[in-house]
Short mmCIF file of C-alpha atoms in Angstrom, two decimals:
data_model
loop_
_atom_site.label_atom_id
_atom_site.label_comp_id
_atom_site.label_asym_id
_atom_site.label_seq_id
_atom_site.Cartn_x
_atom_site.Cartn_y
_atom_site.Cartn_z
CA MET A 1 -11.80 18.81 15.45
CA ALA A 2 -15.04 20.13 13.95
CA GLN A 3 -15.90 19.21 10.38
CA LEU A 4 -14.03 21.14 7.71
CA PRO A 5 -16.11 23.25 5.29
CA TYR A 6 -15.59 20.71 2.48
CA ARG A 7 -15.63 16.95 2.12
CA LEU A 8 -12.36 15.06 2.46
CA ILE A 9 -10.58 12.66 0.09
CA ASP A 10 -8.73 10.00 2.05
CA ALA A 11 -5.73 8.43 0.28
CA ASP A 12 -5.35 5.51 2.70
CA ASN A 13 -8.47 3.58 3.63
CA HIS A 14 -8.91 -0.15 4.01
CA TYR A 15 -11.49 -2.91 3.90
CA TYR A 16 -11.47 -6.30 5.60
CA GLU A 17 -11.58 -9.13 3.08
CA ALA A 18 -14.04 -12.00 2.81
CA PRO A 19 -12.82 -15.56 3.44
CA ASP A 20 -13.21 -16.41 -0.27
CA CYS A 21 -11.38 -13.36 -1.60
CA PHE A 22 -8.76 -15.55 -3.31
CA THR A 23 -10.83 -18.68 -3.98
CA ARG A 24 -14.10 -17.29 -5.37
CA HIS A 25 -12.64 -16.78 -8.85
CA ILE A 26 -9.46 -18.85 -8.78
CA GLU A 27 -8.67 -21.08 -11.76
CA ALA A 28 -9.31 -24.72 -10.88
CA LYS A 29 -5.71 -25.90 -11.08
CA TYR A 30 -4.63 -23.33 -8.47
CA ARG A 31 -7.58 -23.90 -6.12
CA ASP A 32 -5.63 -25.78 -3.47
CA ALA A 33 -2.46 -23.69 -3.75
CA THR A 34 -3.85 -20.18 -3.42
CA LEU A 35 -4.83 -18.71 -0.06
CA ASN A 36 -7.61 -20.84 1.46
CA ALA A 37 -9.45 -20.12 4.70
CA THR A 38 -11.68 -22.65 6.45
CA LYS A 39 -13.31 -22.78 9.88
CA ASN A 40 -12.11 -25.47 12.29
CA ASP A 41 -14.05 -27.11 15.13
CA ARG A 42 -12.88 -24.38 17.53
CA ASP A 43 -14.65 -21.74 15.40
CA GLU A 44 -11.25 -20.38 14.33
CA TRP A 45 -9.86 -19.83 10.85
CA ASP A 46 -7.26 -22.20 9.44
CA VAL A 47 -5.40 -20.52 6.58
CA HIS A 48 -3.26 -22.29 3.98
CA LEU A 49 -1.15 -20.85 1.17
CA GLY A 50 0.99 -22.82 -1.21
CA GLY A 51 -0.53 -25.93 0.34
CA LYS A 52 0.98 -25.15 3.77
CA PRO A 53 -0.34 -23.49 6.95
CA TRP A 54 0.06 -19.72 6.75
CA HIS A 55 0.47 -17.63 9.89
CA TYR A 56 1.93 -14.30 8.76
CA MET A 57 -0.98 -12.35 10.23
CA ASP A 58 -4.31 -12.88 11.95
CA VAL A 59 -7.10 -12.89 9.40
CA LYS A 60 -9.89 -10.48 10.17
CA PHE A 61 -12.92 -11.92 8.45
CA GLU A 62 -15.30 -11.48 11.38
CA LYS A 63 -13.47 -9.68 14.19
CA THR A 64 -11.08 -6.75 14.38
CA ASN A 65 -9.69 -4.02 16.65
CA LYS A 66 -11.21 -0.58 16.95
CA PRO A 67 -9.96 2.07 14.53
CA GLY A 68 -7.01 4.01 15.93
CA SER A 69 -6.61 1.76 18.97
CA MET A 70 -2.98 0.64 18.59
CA ILE A 71 -1.45 3.16 21.00
CA GLU A 72 -4.00 2.24 23.66
CA ILE A 73 -3.31 -1.47 23.14
CA LEU A 74 0.48 -1.10 23.27
CA HIS A 75 0.29 1.00 26.45
CA GLN A 76 -1.59 -1.68 28.36
CA LYS A 77 0.45 -3.13 31.19
CA GLY A 78 1.26 -6.80 31.61
CA ASP A 79 1.26 -9.62 29.10
CA VAL A 80 -1.05 -8.30 26.35
CA ASN A 81 -2.17 -10.50 23.46
CA TRP A 82 -2.85 -8.37 20.36
CA ALA A 83 -5.77 -10.58 19.35
CA ASP A 84 -7.47 -9.95 22.69
CA SER A 85 -8.56 -6.58 21.29
CA TYR A 86 -10.58 -8.23 18.48
CA SER A 87 -14.36 -8.38 18.68
CA ARG A 88 -17.30 -8.86 16.34
CA GLU A 89 -18.74 -5.56 17.56
CA ASN A 90 -15.72 -3.75 16.13
CA MET A 91 -16.38 -5.13 12.65
CA LEU A 92 -18.78 -2.52 11.30
CA ALA A 93 -20.78 -3.27 8.17
CA GLY A 94 -18.96 -0.48 6.36
CA PHE A 95 -15.68 -2.33 6.69
CA GLN A 96 -16.94 -5.14 4.44
CA ASP A 97 -19.72 -3.69 2.27
CA ASN A 98 -19.43 -0.84 -0.20
CA ASP A 99 -22.90 0.68 0.29
CA ALA A 100 -22.50 0.61 4.06
CA ARG A 101 -19.08 2.19 3.58
CA LEU A 102 -20.59 5.05 1.60
CA ALA A 103 -23.02 5.72 4.44
CA LEU A 104 -20.12 5.69 6.91
CA MET A 105 -18.14 8.07 4.69
CA ASP A 106 -21.13 10.42 4.62
CA GLU A 107 -21.14 10.46 8.43
CA GLN A 108 -17.41 11.17 8.45
CA GLY A 109 -17.51 13.95 5.87
CA VAL A 110 -15.43 11.92 3.40
CA GLU A 111 -16.25 12.45 -0.27
CA ALA A 112 -13.99 9.74 -1.66
CA ALA A 113 -11.37 7.25 -0.52
CA ILE A 114 -8.65 5.05 -1.94
CA LEU A 115 -9.24 1.58 -0.52
CA LEU A 116 -6.54 -1.03 -0.12
CA PRO A 117 -6.45 -4.56 1.31
CA THR A 118 -5.71 -5.63 4.84
CA LEU A 119 -4.72 -9.23 4.10
CA ALA A 120 -3.89 -9.39 0.40
CA VAL A 121 -0.86 -7.07 0.44
CA VAL A 122 1.09 -9.59 2.52
CA VAL A 123 0.32 -12.74 0.54
CA GLU A 124 2.76 -12.54 -2.38
CA GLN A 125 5.99 -13.25 -0.51
CA THR A 126 5.03 -16.80 0.44
CA ILE A 127 4.52 -17.77 -3.23
CA VAL A 128 7.07 -15.43 -4.82
CA ASP A 129 8.95 -18.34 -6.40
CA GLU A 130 5.81 -19.48 -8.24
CA ALA A 131 5.02 -16.83 -10.85
CA ASP A 132 1.99 -18.53 -12.39
CA LEU A 133 0.41 -19.12 -8.97
CA THR A 134 1.11 -15.53 -7.94
CA HIS A 135 -0.50 -14.07 -11.05
CA ALA A 136 -3.46 -16.45 -10.86
CA SER A 137 -4.00 -15.54 -7.20
CA LEU A 138 -3.86 -11.80 -7.86
CA ARG A 139 -6.19 -12.13 -10.85
CA ALA A 140 -8.67 -14.01 -8.68
CA PHE A 141 -8.37 -11.44 -5.90
CA ASN A 142 -8.97 -8.57 -8.32
CA ARG A 143 -12.13 -10.26 -9.58
CA TRP A 144 -13.36 -10.58 -5.99
CA LEU A 145 -12.54 -6.89 -5.56
CA GLU A 146 -14.65 -6.06 -8.60
CA ASP A 147 -17.56 -8.04 -7.11
CA ASP A 148 -17.50 -6.63 -3.60
CA TRP A 149 -16.06 -3.11 -3.88
CA GLY A 150 -15.52 -1.91 -7.46
CA TYR A 151 -12.67 0.14 -8.85
CA ALA A 152 -14.64 3.39 -8.86
CA TYR A 153 -17.87 2.66 -7.03
CA GLN A 154 -20.23 5.64 -7.25
CA ASN A 155 -17.08 7.61 -8.18
CA ARG A 156 -16.29 7.66 -4.47
CA ILE A 157 -14.75 4.31 -3.51
CA PHE A 158 -11.55 3.63 -5.43
CA ALA A 159 -10.39 0.09 -4.66
CA VAL A 160 -6.91 -0.66 -5.99
CA PRO A 161 -6.17 -3.88 -7.93
CA LEU A 162 -2.98 -5.79 -7.10
CA LEU A 163 -0.38 -6.55 -9.76
CA SER A 164 3.01 -8.25 -9.91
CA LEU A 165 5.90 -8.10 -12.38
CA LEU A 166 7.06 -11.69 -11.87
CA ASP A 167 5.89 -12.34 -15.45
CA VAL A 168 5.67 -9.15 -17.46
CA ASP A 169 3.31 -10.58 -20.07
CA GLN A 170 0.80 -11.66 -17.44
CA ALA A 171 1.26 -8.31 -15.69
CA CYS A 172 0.43 -6.41 -18.87
CA GLU A 173 -2.58 -8.59 -19.60
CA GLU A 174 -4.04 -7.98 -16.15
CA LEU A 175 -3.16 -4.27 -16.26
CA ASP A 176 -5.02 -3.92 -19.56
CA ARG A 177 -8.01 -5.74 -18.09
CA VAL A 178 -8.34 -3.66 -14.91
CA LEU A 179 -7.77 -0.39 -16.77
CA ALA A 180 -10.59 -1.31 -19.15
CA LEU A 181 -12.81 -1.83 -16.10
CA GLY A 182 -12.05 1.65 -14.77
CA ALA A 183 -9.24 1.16 -12.24
CA ARG A 184 -7.93 4.58 -11.15
CA MET A 185 -4.78 3.30 -9.44
CA VAL A 186 -2.86 0.00 -9.44
CA HIS A 187 -0.56 -1.54 -6.84
CA LEU A 188 2.87 -3.16 -6.85
CA ARG A 189 4.46 -4.28 -3.61
CA PRO A 190 7.68 -2.37 -2.85
CA GLY A 191 10.91 -4.26 -3.45
CA PRO A 192 12.65 -6.00 -6.32
CA GLN A 193 10.52 -7.66 -8.96
CA SER A 194 11.66 -11.08 -10.17
CA GLY A 195 15.21 -10.38 -9.03
CA ARG A 196 15.41 -7.05 -10.83
CA SER A 197 14.67 -3.40 -10.30
CA PRO A 198 11.06 -2.61 -11.20
CA ALA A 199 12.60 0.04 -13.48
CA ASP A 200 14.56 -2.51 -15.53
CA PRO A 201 13.73 -1.97 -19.23
CA CYS A 202 12.49 -5.56 -19.43
CA PHE A 203 9.34 -4.22 -17.72
CA ASP A 204 8.92 -1.23 -20.03
CA SER A 205 5.86 -2.67 -21.75
CA PHE A 206 4.09 -2.46 -18.38
CA TRP A 207 5.27 1.06 -17.66
CA ALA A 208 4.38 2.24 -21.17
CA ARG A 209 0.76 1.24 -20.58
CA LEU A 210 0.61 2.99 -17.21
CA ASN A 211 2.31 6.08 -18.66
CA GLU A 212 -0.20 6.27 -21.50
CA ALA A 213 -3.17 5.74 -19.18
CA LYS A 214 -1.85 8.38 -16.74
CA ILE A 215 -3.01 6.17 -13.86
CA PRO A 216 -0.87 6.38 -10.69
CA LEU A 217 0.98 3.48 -9.13
CA ALA A 218 0.48 2.70 -5.43
CA LEU A 219 3.39 1.38 -3.36
CA HIS A 220 1.67 0.26 -0.17
CA LEU A 221 3.39 -1.25 2.85
CA SER A 222 3.63 -4.99 2.17
CA ASP A 223 5.61 -8.05 3.08
CA SER A 224 8.41 -7.26 0.63
CA GLY A 225 10.49 -10.29 1.56
CA TYR A 226 13.31 -8.42 3.25
CA ASN A 227 13.35 -10.75 6.23
CA ALA A 228 14.11 -13.69 3.95
CA MET A 229 16.47 -11.68 1.73
CA MET A 230 18.37 -9.67 4.32
CA SER A 231 17.63 -10.27 7.99
CA ILE A 232 18.68 -13.93 7.88
CA HIS A 233 22.26 -12.74 7.36
CA TRP A 234 22.04 -11.03 10.76
CA GLY A 235 20.86 -14.22 12.46
CA GLU A 236 17.15 -13.37 12.29
CA ALA A 237 14.23 -15.65 11.42
CA PRO A 238 13.44 -15.76 7.68
CA ALA A 239 9.63 -15.60 7.86
CA PRO A 240 8.20 -14.68 11.28
CA PRO A 241 4.55 -13.69 11.69
CA VAL A 242 4.36 -9.92 11.45
CA ARG A 243 3.60 -9.37 15.15
CA GLU A 244 6.50 -11.66 16.10
CA GLN A 245 9.19 -9.79 14.19
CA SER A 246 12.22 -8.73 16.20
CA ALA A 247 12.96 -5.07 16.80
CA PHE A 248 15.79 -5.41 14.26
CA GLN A 249 13.34 -6.71 11.65
CA TRP A 250 10.81 -3.97 12.34
CA ALA A 251 13.58 -1.39 11.96
CA PHE A 252 15.43 -2.72 8.92
CA SER A 253 13.18 -5.10 6.98
CA HIS A 254 9.61 -3.88 7.37
CA GLY A 255 8.58 -0.58 5.82
CA ASP A 256 11.27 2.05 5.33
CA ARG A 257 13.95 0.06 3.55
CA PRO A 258 11.78 -1.60 0.85
CA VAL A 259 10.10 1.65 -0.18
CA MET A 260 13.34 3.67 -0.06
CA GLU A 261 15.17 1.20 -2.26
CA THR A 262 12.23 0.93 -4.66
CA ILE A 263 11.98 4.69 -5.11
CA GLY A 264 15.76 5.05 -5.39
CA SER A 265 15.93 2.29 -7.97
CA MET A 266 13.12 3.79 -10.04
CA ILE A 267 14.84 7.18 -10.09
CA TYR A 268 18.42 5.95 -10.62
CA ASN A 269 17.35 3.57 -13.39
CA ASN A 270 15.91 6.53 -15.28
CA LEU A 271 12.32 5.29 -15.35
CA PHE A 272 10.83 8.77 -15.36
CA THR A 273 12.88 9.98 -18.32
CA ARG A 274 11.51 7.09 -20.35
CA PHE A 275 7.99 7.56 -19.00
CA PRO A 276 7.52 11.21 -18.02
CA ASP A 277 3.81 10.92 -17.22
CA LEU A 278 4.25 8.21 -14.58
CA ARG A 279 3.07 9.08 -11.08
CA ALA A 280 3.54 7.00 -7.94
CA VAL A 281 2.16 7.17 -4.42
CA SER A 282 3.79 5.77 -1.30
CA ILE A 283 0.94 4.71 0.98
CA GLU A 284 1.30 3.64 4.62
CA ASN A 285 5.09 3.70 4.51
CA GLY A 286 5.29 6.83 6.65
CA SER A 287 7.65 9.70 5.92
CA GLY A 288 10.44 9.58 8.49
CA TRP A 289 12.81 8.34 5.79
CA VAL A 290 12.08 10.97 3.14
CA GLU A 291 14.62 13.66 4.00
CA TYR A 292 17.41 11.12 4.50
CA LEU A 293 16.57 9.36 1.22
CA LEU A 294 16.39 12.45 -0.97
CA THR A 295 19.56 13.94 0.50
CA THR A 296 21.36 10.63 -0.05
CA LEU A 297 20.06 10.17 -3.59
CA ASP A 298 21.33 13.63 -4.57
CA LYS A 299 24.73 13.08 -2.99
CA LYS A 300 25.31 9.58 -4.36
CA LYS A 301 24.35 10.57 -7.89
CA GLY A 302 27.40 12.82 -7.83
CA MET A 303 29.56 10.15 -6.23
CA ALA A 304 28.61 7.74 -9.05
CA ARG A 305 29.66 10.14 -11.82
CA TYR A 306 32.19 7.60 -13.14
CA GLY A 307 30.10 4.53 -12.40
CA PRO A 308 27.74 2.67 -14.72
CA TRP A 309 24.43 4.20 -15.77
CA PRO A 310 23.13 1.35 -17.95
CA HIS A 311 19.75 3.00 -18.58
CA GLY A 312 21.05 6.55 -18.97
CA ARG A 313 22.05 9.21 -16.46
CA PHE A 314 19.01 11.34 -15.73
CA GLN A 315 19.18 15.12 -15.74
CA GLY A 316 18.99 17.21 -12.58
CA ARG A 317 18.63 16.25 -8.95
CA ALA A 318 17.07 12.99 -7.83
CA SER A 319 15.12 14.93 -5.20
CA ASP A 320 13.50 17.00 -7.95
CA VAL A 321 12.53 13.84 -9.83
CA PHE A 322 10.88 12.63 -6.62
CA ARG A 323 9.00 15.91 -6.20
CA ARG A 324 7.68 15.71 -9.77
CA HIS A 325 6.56 12.10 -9.72
CA PHE A 326 5.89 10.93 -6.15
CA SER A 327 3.35 11.71 -3.46
CA LEU A 328 3.07 10.10 -0.03
CA THR A 329 0.96 9.64 3.09
CA PRO A 330 2.80 10.29 6.39
CA TYR A 331 2.07 8.42 9.59
CA PRO A 332 0.20 10.26 12.36
CA GLU A 333 3.36 10.12 14.51
CA ASP A 334 5.54 11.72 11.80
CA ASP A 335 6.67 15.35 11.75
CA VAL A 336 4.16 16.38 9.11
CA PRO A 337 4.98 20.13 9.13
CA ARG A 338 8.64 19.31 8.46
CA LEU A 339 7.64 16.96 5.63
CA ILE A 340 5.52 19.70 4.04
CA GLU A 341 8.40 22.14 4.31
CA PHE A 342 10.86 19.68 2.77
CA VAL A 343 8.92 18.17 -0.16
CA GLY A 344 6.16 20.72 -0.65
CA ALA A 345 2.48 20.61 0.29
CA ASP A 346 1.54 19.36 -3.18
CA ARG A 347 3.36 16.06 -2.48
CA VAL A 348 1.65 15.29 0.84
CA LEU A 349 -1.58 13.29 0.99
CA PHE A 350 -4.02 12.88 3.83
CA GLY A 351 -4.23 9.18 4.66
CA SER A 352 -5.99 8.05 7.83
CA ASP A 353 -5.38 4.27 7.50
CA TYR A 354 -9.02 3.93 8.62
CA PRO A 355 -10.29 1.58 10.02
CA HIS A 356 -6.98 -0.03 11.01
CA PRO A 357 -5.82 0.25 14.63
CA GLU A 358 -2.53 1.85 13.51
CA GLY A 359 -4.32 4.85 12.00
CA THR A 360 -6.53 7.64 13.32
CA LYS A 361 -9.80 7.03 15.14
CA ARG A 362 -11.63 9.21 12.63
CA PRO A 363 -10.35 10.30 9.21
CA ILE A 364 -10.69 14.00 10.05
CA ASP A 365 -8.33 13.61 13.00
CA PHE A 366 -5.45 13.74 10.50
CA ALA A 367 -6.09 17.48 10.06
CA GLU A 368 -4.83 18.04 13.61
CA LEU A 369 -1.33 17.15 12.36
CA LEU A 370 -1.28 20.19 10.03
CA THR A 371 -0.27 22.57 12.77
CA THR A 372 1.54 25.06 10.53
CA SER A 373 -0.76 24.91 7.49
CA ASP A 374 -3.14 27.71 6.62
CA GLU A 375 -6.66 27.09 5.33
CA ALA A 376 -5.62 26.78 1.68
CA GLU A 377 -2.76 24.37 2.40
CA THR A 378 -4.96 22.28 4.70
CA ARG A 379 -7.56 21.96 1.95
CA GLN A 380 -4.86 21.01 -0.53
CA ILE A 381 -3.65 18.15 1.68
CA MET A 382 -7.04 17.01 2.98
CA ARG A 383 -8.68 17.04 -0.44
CA GLY A 384 -7.00 18.70 -3.41
CA ASN A 385 -3.92 16.54 -3.91
CA ALA A 386 -5.87 13.27 -3.91
CA ALA A 387 -8.56 14.80 -6.13
CA ARG A 388 -5.83 15.57 -8.66
CA LEU A 389 -4.47 12.02 -8.54
CA LEU A 390 -7.94 10.50 -9.02
CA ASP A 391 -8.97 13.11 -11.60
CA LEU A 392 -12.02 14.01 -9.53
CA ASP A 393 -12.02 17.74 -10.24
CA ALA A 394 -11.51 17.47 -14.00
#
């Protein structure tokens, strides 16, 4: 596709972390327990977390796959090792340096981008039972993020700090800190927080701050712990490396279920009545689940008429609450025209997942999915909706 007559705003971009992203600023007492990466004598990275070897995913500090290459890799015949597609040549400077990334964005016709981690969004589950270590690790990571990327670098690169609600006081302290430094979005991993719904009133001090700041929440695909919580009861492994998950685990533990249950819990627990200015964005969770979820939420609200509503029964349809407060980025393989028809074009964000292999080869390639959208609607999705979230056109 030729360049569009305006610059794009990409709601799902990524960087590849540095080996010291968790250790550069870690407090001394957590130095050995947070995520550590060291080179061995085979010129490979040994990674430890919680004082134990960590193998959830391959770290990509020096090598990676080409952007948008997953389909090509999966279609190769024979016994294919995913890591065989990694090379140093694929690791462009713009994947690890903010000024080089701006130059790459200029080449791609991208005005601004929301940047999220590759590695850091899958770290929390391993240390979820250690609240102080989790918060210390995320604080250290956010400080690395401030060093290397910035929360609003040149008002074009919007890197998203990572937060957790394991300890609400520590969560609020870090939220206050990153907001003061100009964060335009903050992240929580989908799933329960400390054994509770994230919408439990015990977390209201956190939500009150976000509501007042009018800064959106990102719910990005993460390791939400559903293998350990759920799949073990079906005879599955509790903590397999991501590329070694079974088909059952890919289908029912990774992706759709955590984000569906998180959104449903936030709506059913009346979070948006208490905090009407909250906005949330589902990023890299796809959209194949959206119509099923919203239809089910509407139906089951009626079925629960005589059940408990401990935080108040919200007014209207759950699907309308979703359409007021949530936006999302569909996958390239999703039925994007149907999504637009169902939730409205104002809820759909262009997200390329660049430079990950699961995304598009170029950010602009996403526009090819908008087969039924006219020029105005295409501009809204490729630029306008994200500009509104980031307050870029104010």
